[in-house]
DNA sequence: AAATCGGGGAG
DNA sequence: CTCCCAGATTT
């Protein structure tokens, strides 16, 4: 494959920019330590569809509890979910634990450097495999994330959405990937997307490759890429039930092991329904208790649905759970941090002043 | 190819 | 409010 002059300008300027600035770049600063491959592995799971600033506290906390692949491999999934709560995309937590177990069992605790072995691990796809190979092991591997797609689309002037240009972007990304300094190059192209060539507030004035950037020269930086076609969100309704015993215990229910937010704890509820829901005491955990509608009524938004959550409250005199006691548990409010609680229920409990944060 | 899977921060 | 983030997996 013929190397274009523009390609060489792109990779060489990026690497040089990265070397000069890497100490001040956010990702580099938080992940660079000893035990590097493990840290890269964990960070690549956490960073999927999640910004660096969101990840950093979770990452630091996670590494404090499970500093090595070996310690993580012996963890319980419920404990991992507790640490992951609030971060979203919880299958990542399940897959990270499974991956750690497999690496201990089949790879003697060494994180694989081989593409096929990495790809076979749960939760590691095309991007993460390449990111780990290049960043952790300095191998030539082409990691194409959202940043890379945007930077390439602009620099090469690819009009349209990133999805429409997927094939073209992959071709270019492979063509321009340098044969050396791959660890620096992979971080450079992602970092420039994260701090310079951002979706908005683009800093072309300090960009090291703007001179040959097609979007910049054609004044298209704000129209490339075109926004992706958005999916219509489902609107769902939910009534949640706060039951308090002895001013100390709140009734929680563990969600099923299947589907969204699986195995997490939440306030008992009617479930999420498309139709509007009328309060019925028969649906509550205590049909004979005195239920009162609270002022708590808020929207909780997911990427593909909106939940309108209304909250009812009752105080209970005993711990007897009359209905559907399967997976129900009275939890001391001081012990809530031991449970992986859904963000919607945490928001509810916070609005009810049961938990500080 | 399209849907699922979360939540937060920026603007 | 809208958009999008160091994506992977299932349908």
Short mmCIF file of C-alpha atoms (C1' of nucleotides) in Angstrom, two decimals:
data_model
loop_
_atom_site.label_atom_id
_atom_site.label_comp_id
_atom_site.label_asym_id
_atom_site.label_seq_id
_atom_site.Cartn_x
_atom_site.Cartn_y
_atom_site.Cartn_z
CA UNK A 1 0.00 0.00 0.00
CA UNK A 2 1.35 3.38 -1.06
CA UNK A 3 1.98 5.83 1.76
CA UNK A 4 0.72 9.32 1.06
CA UNK A 5 2.67 12.39 2.09
CA UNK A 6 -0.34 13.54 4.07
CA UNK A 7 -0.43 10.25 6.00
CA UNK A 8 3.17 10.59 7.12
CA UNK A 9 2.60 14.22 8.15
CA UNK A 10 -0.36 13.06 10.22
CA UNK A 11 1.33 10.29 12.21
CA UNK A 12 4.67 12.01 12.68
CA UNK A 13 3.21 15.27 13.90
CA UNK A 14 0.85 13.45 16.24
CA UNK A 15 3.59 11.35 17.81
CA UNK A 16 5.80 14.39 18.23
CA UNK A 17 2.93 16.36 19.79
CA UNK A 18 2.16 13.48 22.13
CA UNK A 19 5.74 13.06 23.32
CA UNK A 20 5.96 16.74 24.09
CA UNK A 21 2.66 16.92 25.98
CA UNK A 22 2.00 13.49 27.39
CA UNK A 23 2.64 14.41 31.00
CA UNK A 24 -0.25 16.83 30.86
CA UNK A 25 -2.71 14.56 29.09
CA UNK A 26 -5.46 13.13 31.26
CA UNK A 27 -5.53 9.47 30.25
CA UNK A 28 -1.78 9.05 30.32
CA UNK A 29 -1.58 10.63 33.73
CA UNK A 30 -4.00 8.26 35.36
CA UNK A 31 -3.01 4.95 33.87
CA UNK A 32 0.77 5.07 33.74
CA UNK A 33 2.13 3.06 36.61
CA UNK A 34 3.72 -0.29 37.11
CA UNK A 35 1.55 -3.31 36.50
CA UNK A 36 0.84 -1.51 33.28
CA UNK A 37 -0.92 -4.23 31.23
CA UNK A 38 -3.43 -4.91 33.99
CA UNK A 39 -4.13 -1.21 34.36
CA UNK A 40 -4.63 -0.86 30.64
CA UNK A 41 -6.97 -3.86 30.66
CA UNK A 42 -9.14 -2.45 33.44
CA UNK A 43 -9.15 1.03 31.97
CA UNK A 44 -10.16 -0.22 28.52
CA UNK A 45 -13.20 -1.92 30.02
CA UNK A 46 -14.17 1.12 32.05
CA UNK A 47 -13.61 3.61 29.25
CA UNK A 48 -15.99 2.02 26.77
CA UNK A 49 -18.51 4.76 25.98
CA UNK A 50 -17.43 6.54 29.14
CA UNK A 51 -15.37 9.70 29.55
CA UNK A 52 -11.99 9.74 31.27
CA UNK A 53 -13.13 12.15 34.00
CA UNK A 54 -16.01 9.85 34.89
CA UNK A 55 -13.76 6.80 34.98
CA UNK A 56 -10.86 8.14 37.06
CA UNK A 57 -12.42 7.81 40.55
CA UNK A 58 -13.82 4.37 39.71
CA UNK A 59 -10.47 3.28 38.32
CA UNK A 60 -8.49 4.43 41.35
CA UNK A 61 -10.93 2.79 43.71
CA UNK A 62 -10.98 -0.43 41.70
CA UNK A 63 -7.19 -0.68 41.63
CA UNK A 64 -7.03 -0.12 45.35
CA UNK A 65 -9.35 -3.08 45.97
CA UNK A 66 -8.08 -5.36 43.20
CA UNK A 67 -4.51 -4.26 42.41
CA UNK A 68 -3.65 -7.32 40.29
CA UNK A 69 -5.27 -9.71 37.86
CA UNK A 70 -4.91 -12.42 40.49
CA UNK A 71 -6.80 -10.56 43.21
CA UNK A 72 -9.52 -9.58 40.75
CA UNK A 73 -9.92 -13.15 39.52
CA UNK A 74 -10.89 -14.21 43.03
CA UNK A 75 -13.49 -11.46 43.49
CA UNK A 76 -17.24 -12.07 43.75
CA UNK A 77 -19.39 -10.58 41.03
CA UNK A 78 -21.66 -8.89 43.58
CA UNK A 79 -18.62 -7.09 45.03
CA UNK A 80 -17.45 -6.04 41.59
CA UNK A 81 -20.92 -4.71 40.82
CA UNK A 82 -20.89 -2.69 44.05
CA UNK A 83 -17.72 -0.95 42.87
CA UNK A 84 -19.13 -0.55 39.37
CA UNK A 85 -22.45 0.94 40.46
CA UNK A 86 -23.19 4.23 38.77
CA UNK A 87 -20.68 3.65 35.98
CA UNK A 88 -23.20 2.01 33.64
CA UNK A 89 -22.98 -0.80 31.08
CA UNK A 90 -22.73 -3.40 33.82
CA UNK A 91 -22.00 -6.29 31.47
CA UNK A 92 -18.53 -4.75 31.35
CA UNK A 93 -18.08 -5.58 35.04
CA UNK A 94 -19.26 -9.15 34.53
CA UNK A 95 -17.05 -9.57 31.49
CA UNK A 96 -14.02 -8.04 33.17
CA UNK A 97 -14.30 -10.51 36.04
CA UNK A 98 -14.76 -13.42 33.62
CA UNK A 99 -11.77 -12.22 31.63
CA UNK A 100 -9.63 -12.06 34.78
CA UNK A 101 -10.67 -15.61 35.69
CA UNK A 102 -9.83 -16.90 32.22
CA UNK A 103 -6.46 -15.14 32.20
CA UNK A 104 -5.57 -16.78 35.51
CA UNK A 105 -6.77 -20.21 34.41
CA UNK A 106 -5.60 -20.34 30.81
CA UNK A 107 -2.80 -17.79 30.57
CA UNK A 108 -1.03 -18.22 33.91
CA UNK A 109 -2.07 -14.72 34.91
CA UNK A 110 -0.42 -13.09 31.91
CA UNK A 111 -2.57 -10.81 29.80
CA UNK A 112 -2.42 -12.16 26.24
CA UNK A 113 -0.61 -10.16 23.55
CA UNK A 114 -2.06 -12.17 20.71
CA UNK A 115 -5.00 -10.68 18.87
CA UNK A 116 -7.09 -13.83 18.60
CA UNK A 117 -6.56 -14.71 22.25
CA UNK A 118 -7.53 -11.19 23.31
CA UNK A 119 -10.59 -11.15 21.06
CA UNK A 120 -11.76 -14.45 22.52
CA UNK A 121 -11.98 -12.92 25.99
CA UNK A 122 -15.46 -11.72 27.01
CA UNK A 123 -15.91 -7.98 26.66
CA UNK A 124 -12.84 -7.47 24.46
CA UNK A 125 -13.74 -6.59 20.90
CA UNK A 126 -11.93 -5.19 17.91
CA UNK A 127 -11.12 -1.85 19.50
CA UNK A 128 -10.10 -3.05 22.99
CA UNK A 129 -7.90 -5.78 21.57
CA UNK A 130 -6.00 -3.28 19.44
CA UNK A 131 -5.81 -0.73 22.27
CA UNK A 132 -4.35 -3.29 24.68
CA UNK A 133 -1.90 -4.63 22.12
CA UNK A 134 -0.61 -1.21 21.19
CA UNK A 135 -0.79 0.70 24.47
CA UNK A 136 0.14 -2.09 26.87
CA UNK A 137 2.56 -4.00 24.66
CA UNK A 138 3.64 -1.47 22.01
CA UNK A 139 2.60 -3.76 19.18
CA UNK A 140 1.41 -2.51 15.84
CA UNK A 141 -2.36 -2.59 16.20
CA UNK A 142 -5.00 -0.20 14.93
CA UNK A 143 -7.39 0.98 17.64
CA UNK A 144 -10.36 2.81 16.18
CA UNK A 145 -12.53 4.45 18.81
CA UNK A 146 -14.88 7.41 18.60
CA UNK A 147 -12.01 9.88 18.82
CA UNK A 148 -10.06 8.24 16.03
CA UNK A 149 -13.10 8.14 13.76
CA UNK A 150 -13.76 11.84 14.27
CA UNK A 151 -10.12 12.91 13.81
CA UNK A 152 -9.73 10.87 10.62
CA UNK A 153 -13.09 12.02 9.24
CA UNK A 154 -12.07 15.64 9.68
CA UNK A 155 -8.48 15.36 8.56
CA UNK A 156 -9.45 13.51 5.39
CA UNK A 157 -12.64 15.49 4.87
CA UNK A 158 -15.10 12.61 4.99
CA UNK A 159 -18.55 14.17 4.87
CA UNK A 160 -21.53 12.28 6.26
CA UNK A 161 -21.96 10.35 9.49
CA UNK A 162 -19.24 8.23 11.07
CA UNK A 163 -21.35 5.12 10.54
CA UNK A 164 -21.63 5.87 6.83
CA UNK A 165 -17.86 6.22 6.66
CA UNK A 166 -16.98 3.23 8.78
CA UNK A 167 -15.35 1.22 6.02
CA UNK A 168 -13.40 4.18 4.65
CA UNK A 169 -12.21 5.19 8.12
CA UNK A 170 -11.01 1.66 8.88
CA UNK A 171 -9.08 1.59 5.61
CA UNK A 172 -7.41 4.93 6.31
CA UNK A 173 -6.69 4.04 9.93
CA UNK A 174 -4.90 0.89 8.83
CA UNK A 175 -3.06 2.67 6.03
CA UNK A 176 -1.69 5.49 8.18
CA UNK A 177 -0.75 3.39 11.22
CA UNK A 178 3.05 3.76 11.63
CA UNK A 179 5.35 0.78 11.97
CA UNK A 180 7.11 2.14 15.03
CA UNK A 181 6.16 4.03 18.19
CA UNK A 182 2.78 2.40 18.08
CA UNK A 183 2.14 2.84 21.79
CA UNK A 184 2.64 6.58 21.50
CA UNK A 185 0.78 6.84 18.20
CA UNK A 186 -2.35 5.08 19.45
CA UNK A 187 -2.53 7.30 22.50
CA UNK A 188 -1.68 10.38 20.45
CA UNK A 189 -4.51 10.00 17.97
CA UNK A 190 -7.00 9.31 20.75
CA UNK A 191 -5.75 12.11 22.97
CA UNK A 192 -5.87 14.70 20.21
CA UNK A 193 -9.49 13.72 19.70
CA UNK A 194 -10.16 14.01 23.41
CA UNK A 195 -8.51 17.38 24.06
CA UNK A 196 -8.13 19.20 20.69
CA UNK A 197 -10.28 17.74 17.94
CA UNK A 198 -13.33 17.44 20.19
CA UNK A 199 -16.94 17.06 19.05
CA UNK A 200 -17.55 20.69 20.04
CA UNK A 201 -15.30 23.56 21.16
CA UNK A 202 -12.68 22.45 18.69
CA UNK A 203 -9.17 23.86 19.26
CA UNK A 204 -7.88 24.06 15.71
CA UNK A 205 -5.72 27.05 16.66
CA UNK A 206 -3.42 24.83 18.74
CA UNK A 207 -3.72 21.67 16.64
CA UNK A 208 -0.46 20.23 15.34
CA UNK A 209 -2.03 18.89 12.13
CA UNK A 210 -4.48 21.64 11.18
CA UNK A 211 -2.24 22.81 8.33
CA UNK A 212 -3.08 19.77 6.22
CA UNK A 213 -6.50 19.08 7.72
CA UNK A 214 -9.13 19.02 4.98
CA UNK A 215 -12.00 19.96 7.27
CA UNK A 216 -9.99 22.88 8.65
CA UNK A 217 -8.94 24.17 5.25
CA UNK A 218 -12.45 23.85 3.84
CA UNK A 219 -14.01 25.26 7.01
CA UNK A 220 -15.91 22.05 7.58
CA UNK A 221 -14.74 21.20 11.10
CA UNK A 222 -18.16 21.93 12.54
CA UNK A 223 -20.05 19.94 9.94
CA UNK A 224 -17.83 16.85 10.05
CA UNK A 225 -18.89 14.41 11.23
CA UNK A 226 -22.61 14.78 10.68
CA UNK A 227 -24.57 13.82 13.79
CA UNK A 228 -25.63 10.23 13.92
CA UNK A 229 -29.24 9.33 13.35
CA UNK A 230 -30.84 9.07 16.74
CA UNK A 231 -33.06 6.24 17.84
CA UNK A 232 -36.44 7.11 19.21
CA UNK A 233 -36.60 6.60 22.94
CA UNK A 234 -39.35 4.57 24.52
CA UNK A 235 -41.31 6.40 27.19
CA UNK A 236 -42.01 4.16 30.17
CA UNK A 237 -43.67 4.66 33.54
CA UNK A 238 -42.88 3.22 36.93
CA UNK A 239 -44.13 3.47 40.50
CA UNK A 240 -41.52 2.70 43.14
CA UNK A 241 -42.28 1.76 46.71
CA UNK A 242 -40.25 2.92 49.69
CA UNK A 243 -40.93 0.75 52.73
CA UNK A 244 -39.31 1.78 55.98
CA UNK A 245 -39.08 -0.41 59.06
CA UNK A 246 -38.02 0.97 62.41
CA UNK A 247 -36.70 4.16 60.74
CA UNK A 248 -33.61 2.13 59.91
CA UNK A 249 -34.36 -0.49 57.26
CA UNK A 250 -35.49 -0.07 53.68
CA UNK A 251 -36.93 -2.87 51.59
CA UNK A 252 -34.92 -3.64 48.45
CA UNK A 253 -35.41 -6.21 45.74
CA UNK A 254 -32.76 -7.87 43.66
CA UNK A 255 -33.38 -7.68 39.93
CA UNK A 256 -33.32 -10.80 37.83
CA UNK A 257 -30.05 -12.16 36.52
CA UNK A 258 -31.21 -11.45 32.98
CA UNK A 259 -31.43 -8.25 31.00
CA UNK A 260 -30.86 -4.66 31.96
CA UNK A 261 -29.39 -3.85 35.39
CA UNK A 262 -29.28 -7.57 36.12
CA UNK A 263 -28.53 -8.63 39.70
CA UNK A 264 -28.67 -5.06 40.96
CA UNK A 265 -30.81 -4.03 43.90
CA UNK A 266 -33.66 -1.58 43.57
CA UNK A 267 -36.75 -0.39 45.35
CA UNK A 268 -39.69 -2.74 44.76
CA UNK A 269 -41.75 -1.33 41.93
CA UNK A 270 -44.47 -1.95 39.40
CA UNK A 271 -41.86 -2.49 36.73
CA UNK A 272 -41.52 -0.28 33.66
CA UNK A 273 -44.64 -0.03 31.52
CA UNK A 274 -45.55 1.87 28.40
CA UNK A 275 -49.04 2.68 29.67
CA UNK A 276 -49.64 5.06 32.55
CA UNK A 277 -49.86 3.26 35.87
CA UNK A 278 -52.55 3.73 38.49
CA UNK A 279 -51.48 3.09 42.05
CA UNK A 280 -52.79 -0.20 43.36
CA UNK A 281 -52.00 -1.36 46.88
CA UNK A 282 -52.10 -4.93 45.62
CA UNK A 283 -48.90 -4.26 43.71
CA UNK A 284 -47.08 -2.99 46.78
CA UNK A 285 -44.99 -5.19 49.04
CA UNK A 286 -47.50 -4.52 51.86
CA UNK A 287 -51.07 -4.37 50.54
CA UNK A 288 -52.46 -3.65 54.00
CA UNK A 289 -50.06 -0.87 54.93
CA UNK A 290 -50.83 2.81 54.73
CA UNK A 291 -49.33 4.04 51.47
CA UNK A 292 -48.82 7.70 50.77
CA UNK A 293 -47.83 9.29 47.52
CA UNK A 294 -44.65 11.33 47.88
CA UNK A 295 -43.64 14.45 45.98
CA UNK A 296 -40.89 12.45 44.34
CA UNK A 297 -41.61 12.18 40.65
CA UNK A 298 -38.72 12.40 38.24
CA UNK A 299 -37.47 11.17 34.92
CA UNK A 300 -34.58 8.76 34.71
CA UNK A 301 -33.07 8.56 31.26
CA UNK A 302 -31.29 5.67 29.59
CA UNK A 303 -29.74 5.76 26.15
CA UNK A 304 -32.78 4.04 24.64
CA UNK A 305 -35.63 4.78 27.06
CA UNK A 306 -37.00 7.33 29.51
CA UNK A 307 -38.53 6.18 32.79
CA UNK A 308 -40.98 8.43 34.58
CA UNK A 309 -40.68 7.35 38.20
CA UNK A 310 -43.35 8.09 40.82
CA UNK A 311 -42.72 7.15 44.43
CA UNK A 312 -45.02 5.92 47.20
CA UNK A 313 -44.04 5.50 50.81
CA UNK A 314 -45.14 3.42 53.76
CA UNK A 315 -43.87 2.92 57.28
CA UNK A 316 -43.99 -0.64 58.56
CA UNK A 317 -44.39 -2.12 62.00
CA UNK A 318 -42.83 -5.46 61.28
CA UNK A 319 -40.49 -7.08 58.87
CA UNK A 320 -43.02 -9.52 57.50
CA UNK A 321 -43.18 -9.26 53.73
CA UNK A 322 -46.62 -10.34 52.66
CA UNK A 323 -46.21 -10.55 48.93
CA UNK A 324 -43.67 -11.91 46.57
CA UNK A 325 -40.88 -12.12 49.10
CA UNK A 326 -38.53 -13.71 46.60
CA UNK A 327 -35.32 -11.67 46.41
CA UNK A 328 -36.66 -9.09 48.83
CA UNK A 329 -34.43 -7.93 51.66
CA UNK A 330 -34.59 -5.39 54.45
CA UNK A 331 -31.40 -3.37 54.22
CA UNK A 332 -30.02 -1.19 56.98
CA UNK A 333 -29.56 2.27 55.49
CA UNK A 334 -26.06 2.33 56.91
CA UNK A 335 -25.23 -0.81 54.94
CA UNK A 336 -26.57 0.39 51.60
CA UNK A 337 -23.06 0.86 50.28
CA UNK A 338 -22.59 -2.92 50.48
CA UNK A 339 -25.26 -3.36 47.81
CA UNK A 340 -25.13 -2.60 44.10
CA UNK A 341 -28.17 -0.33 43.92
CA UNK A 342 -29.56 0.97 40.63
CA UNK A 343 -28.96 4.64 40.01
CA UNK A 344 -32.68 5.32 39.71
CA UNK A 345 -33.28 3.86 43.19
CA UNK A 346 -30.28 5.71 44.60
CA UNK A 347 -31.67 8.94 43.20
CA UNK A 348 -35.03 8.11 44.79
CA UNK A 349 -33.50 7.35 48.19
CA UNK A 350 -31.46 10.52 48.01
CA UNK A 351 -34.53 12.61 47.24
CA UNK A 352 -36.17 10.91 50.22
CA UNK A 353 -33.17 11.95 52.34
CA UNK A 354 -32.33 8.37 53.22
CA UNK A 355 -28.84 8.47 51.83
CA UNK A 356 -26.43 11.40 51.64
CA UNK A 357 -25.24 11.00 48.05
"C1'" DA B 1 -27.92 -3.69 10.07
"C1'" DA B 2 -30.19 -2.54 14.11
"C1'" DA B 3 -31.14 -2.95 18.93
"C1'" DT B 4 -29.53 -3.44 23.53
"C1'" DC B 5 -27.00 -1.90 27.34
"C1'" DG B 6 -26.10 3.56 31.58
"C1'" DG B 7 -25.07 7.40 33.10
"C1'" DG B 8 -23.06 11.83 33.24
"C1'" DG B 9 -21.04 16.02 31.60
"C1'" DA B 10 -20.71 19.66 28.19
"C1'" DG B 11 -22.90 23.23 25.76
"C1'" DC C 1 -32.99 20.31 26.44
"C1'" DT C 2 -29.49 17.49 22.95
"C1'" DC C 3 -25.42 15.22 22.02
"C1'" DC C 4 -21.88 11.89 22.71
"C1'" DC C 5 -18.43 9.40 25.16
"C1'" DA C 6 -11.11 4.96 24.48
"C1'" DG C 7 -17.75 -0.25 22.36
"C1'" DA C 8 -19.27 -5.16 22.82
"C1'" DT C 9 -22.74 -8.33 22.11
"C1'" DT C 10 -27.08 -10.00 20.72
"C1'" DT C 11 -30.83 -10.11 17.59
#
